[in-house]
PDB file of C-alpha atoms in Angstrom:
ATOM      1  CA  MET A   1      -4.484  -8.436   2.884  1.00 54.00           C
ATOM      2  CA  GLN A   2      -2.404 -10.184   5.518  1.00 57.00           C
ATOM      3  CA  ILE A   3      -4.504 -13.331   5.282  1.00 60.00           C
ATOM      4  CA  ILE A   4      -4.150 -13.287   1.485  1.00 63.00           C
ATOM      5  CA  PHE A   5      -0.378 -12.929   1.795  1.00 65.00           C
ATOM      6  CA  TYR A   6      -0.249 -15.777   4.313  1.00 63.00           C
ATOM      7  CA  LYS A   7      -2.375 -18.116   2.217  1.00 62.00           C
ATOM      8  CA  CYS A   8      -0.302 -17.399  -0.906  1.00 66.00           C
ATOM      9  CA  HIS A   9       2.997 -18.132   0.817  1.00 66.00           C
ATOM     10  CA  SER A  10       2.101 -20.801   3.360  1.00 67.00           C
ATOM     11  CA  GLY A  11       2.135 -23.678   0.887  1.00 67.00           C
ATOM     12  CA  ASP A  12      -1.475 -24.470   1.789  1.00 62.00           C
ATOM     13  CA  ALA A  13      -2.846 -25.929  -1.456  1.00 64.00           C
ATOM     14  CA  LYS A  14      -6.474 -25.695  -0.282  1.00 72.00           C
ATOM     15  CA  TYR A  15      -6.701 -22.073  -1.363  1.00 70.00           C
ATOM     16  CA  GLU A  16      -6.481 -20.478  -4.758  1.00 74.00           C
ATOM     17  CA  VAL A  17      -6.252 -16.729  -4.336  1.00 71.00           C
ATOM     18  CA  VAL A  18      -7.408 -14.395  -7.099  1.00 76.00           C
ATOM     19  CA  LEU A  19      -6.853 -10.665  -6.685  1.00 74.00           C
ATOM     20  CA  PHE A  20      -8.405  -7.921  -8.779  1.00 77.00           C
ATOM     21  CA  GLU A  21      -6.910  -4.463  -9.206  1.00 74.00           C
ATOM     22  CA  GLN A  22      -8.483  -1.776 -11.354  1.00 73.00           C
ATOM     23  CA  ALA A  23      -5.243   0.167 -11.823  1.00 69.00           C
ATOM     24  CA  ASN A  24      -2.229  -1.138 -13.741  1.00 71.00           C
ATOM     25  CA  ARG A  25      -0.231  -1.421 -10.479  1.00 70.00           C
ATOM     26  CA  ILE A  26      -1.194  -2.868  -7.111  1.00 71.00           C
ATOM     27  CA  GLY A  27      -1.491  -0.803  -3.983  1.00 69.00           C
ATOM     28  CA  GLY A  28      -4.921   0.777  -4.139  1.00 67.00           C
ATOM     29  CA  VAL A  29      -5.120   4.135  -2.365  1.00 66.00           C
ATOM     30  CA  TRP A  30      -1.668   3.499  -0.822  1.00 69.00           C
ATOM     31  CA  ASN A  31       0.025   3.551  -4.213  1.00 69.00           C
ATOM     32  CA  TYR A  32       2.227   6.628  -4.596  1.00 69.00           C
ATOM     33  CA  PRO A  33       3.783   6.455  -8.069  1.00 69.00           C
ATOM     34  CA  ALA A  34       7.083   8.166  -8.737  1.00 72.00           C
ATOM     35  CA  GLY A  35       6.544  11.405 -10.596  1.00 71.00           C
ATOM     36  CA  CYS A  36       3.164  12.379  -9.187  1.00 71.00           C
ATOM     37  CA  GLU A  37       4.551  15.517  -7.503  1.00 71.00           C
ATOM     38  CA  GLU A  38       5.668  16.840 -10.899  1.00 73.00           C
ATOM     39  CA  ASN A  39       2.450  15.749 -12.638  1.00 69.00           C
ATOM     40  CA  LEU A  40      -0.400  16.753 -10.367  1.00 67.00           C
ATOM     41  CA  GLU A  41      -3.105  15.191 -12.502  1.00 60.00           C
ATOM     42  CA  GLN A  42      -6.735  15.253 -11.426  1.00 69.00           C
ATOM     43  CA  ASP A  43      -7.765  12.634 -13.971  1.00 72.00           C
ATOM     44  CA  PRO A  44      -8.118   9.242 -12.210  1.00 67.00           C
ATOM     45  CA  ALA A  45      -7.079   7.540 -15.468  1.00 70.00           C
ATOM     46  CA  SER A  46      -3.666   9.235 -15.321  1.00 70.00           C
ATOM     47  CA  PRO A  47      -0.726   7.005 -14.283  1.00 65.00           C
ATOM     48  CA  PHE A  48       0.290   9.800 -11.891  1.00 64.00           C
ATOM     49  CA  TYR A  49      -3.070  10.135 -10.132  1.00 66.00           C
ATOM     50  CA  SER A  50      -2.891   9.298  -6.436  1.00 67.00           C
ATOM     51  CA  ARG A  51      -4.921   9.988  -3.318  1.00 66.00           C
ATOM     52  CA  MET A  52      -1.680   9.839  -1.383  1.00 68.00           C
ATOM     53  CA  TYR A  53       0.718  12.710  -0.995  1.00 67.00           C
ATOM     54  CA  LYS A  54       4.306  13.074   0.127  1.00 69.00           C
ATOM     55  CA  ASN A  55       4.780  13.303   3.914  1.00 74.00           C
ATOM     56  CA  MET A  56       1.189  12.236   4.558  1.00 72.00           C
ATOM     57  CA  ARG A  57       0.438  11.462   8.193  1.00 74.00           C
ATOM     58  CA  THR A  58      -2.399   9.377   9.519  1.00 75.00           C
ATOM     59  CA  ASN A  59      -3.984   8.989  12.896  1.00 78.00           C
ATOM     60  CA  LEU A  60      -3.939   5.195  12.710  1.00 76.00           C
ATOM     61  CA  PRO A  61      -1.822   3.002  14.977  1.00 76.00           C
ATOM     62  CA  THR A  62       1.440   1.854  13.413  1.00 72.00           C
ATOM     63  CA  ASP A  63       0.316  -1.779  13.624  1.00 73.00           C
ATOM     64  CA  LEU A  64      -2.545  -1.037  11.225  1.00 75.00           C
ATOM     65  CA  MET A  65      -0.293   0.738   8.757  1.00 73.00           C
ATOM     66  CA  CYS A  66       2.120  -2.144   8.087  1.00 74.00           C
ATOM     67  CA  TRP A  67       2.013  -5.826   7.271  1.00 73.00           C
ATOM     68  CA  LYS A  68       2.300  -8.070  10.303  1.00 74.00           C
ATOM     69  CA  ALA A  69       5.108 -10.051   8.660  1.00 76.00           C
ATOM     70  CA  PHE A  70       6.850  -6.893   7.398  1.00 73.00           C
ATOM     71  CA  ARG A  71       7.100  -4.309  10.150  1.00 73.00           C
ATOM     72  CA  PHE A  72       8.463  -0.821   9.549  1.00 72.00           C
ATOM     73  CA  HIS A  73      12.223  -0.497   9.793  1.00 72.00           C
ATOM     74  CA  LYS A  74      13.471   1.520  12.742  1.00 72.00           C
ATOM     75  CA  GLU A  75      15.047   3.956  10.258  1.00 71.00           C
ATOM     76  CA  VAL A  76      11.577   5.023   9.088  1.00 64.00           C
ATOM     77  CA  GLY A  77      11.405   7.421  12.016  1.00 62.00           C
ATOM     78  CA  LEU A  78       7.831   6.989  13.146  1.00 60.00           C
ATOM     79  CA  MET A  79       6.341   9.878  15.021  1.00 52.00           C
ATOM     80  CA  THR A  80       4.679   9.092  18.338  1.00 49.00           C
ATOM     81  CA  MET A  81       2.175  11.315  20.083  1.00 42.00           C
TER      82      MET A  81
END
C-alpha cells in the first residue's frame, strides 16, 4: 500500500493506479466501522461486520502497523514488550 500511496501522490505520470475494494469503504480487514460494538453482526454483508475489535493487540512491529509517511502519534500510547 505504501508504494501505491507514493505513486499516487508523487506526481509521477508514468503510473495509473487502480484499486479494487469489495466493501463499500476502504480499509480491508483493518476497517473498524463506528457502531460495530452495538451491532455484532455475523453476516459479512452487514455494514457493521468487521474482523477487527476494539482494543485489539497484535504481535507485529509498530513499523509494519503504520504507513511509512504517516507514523503513529506519540499520544497513541503504544505498548512495548
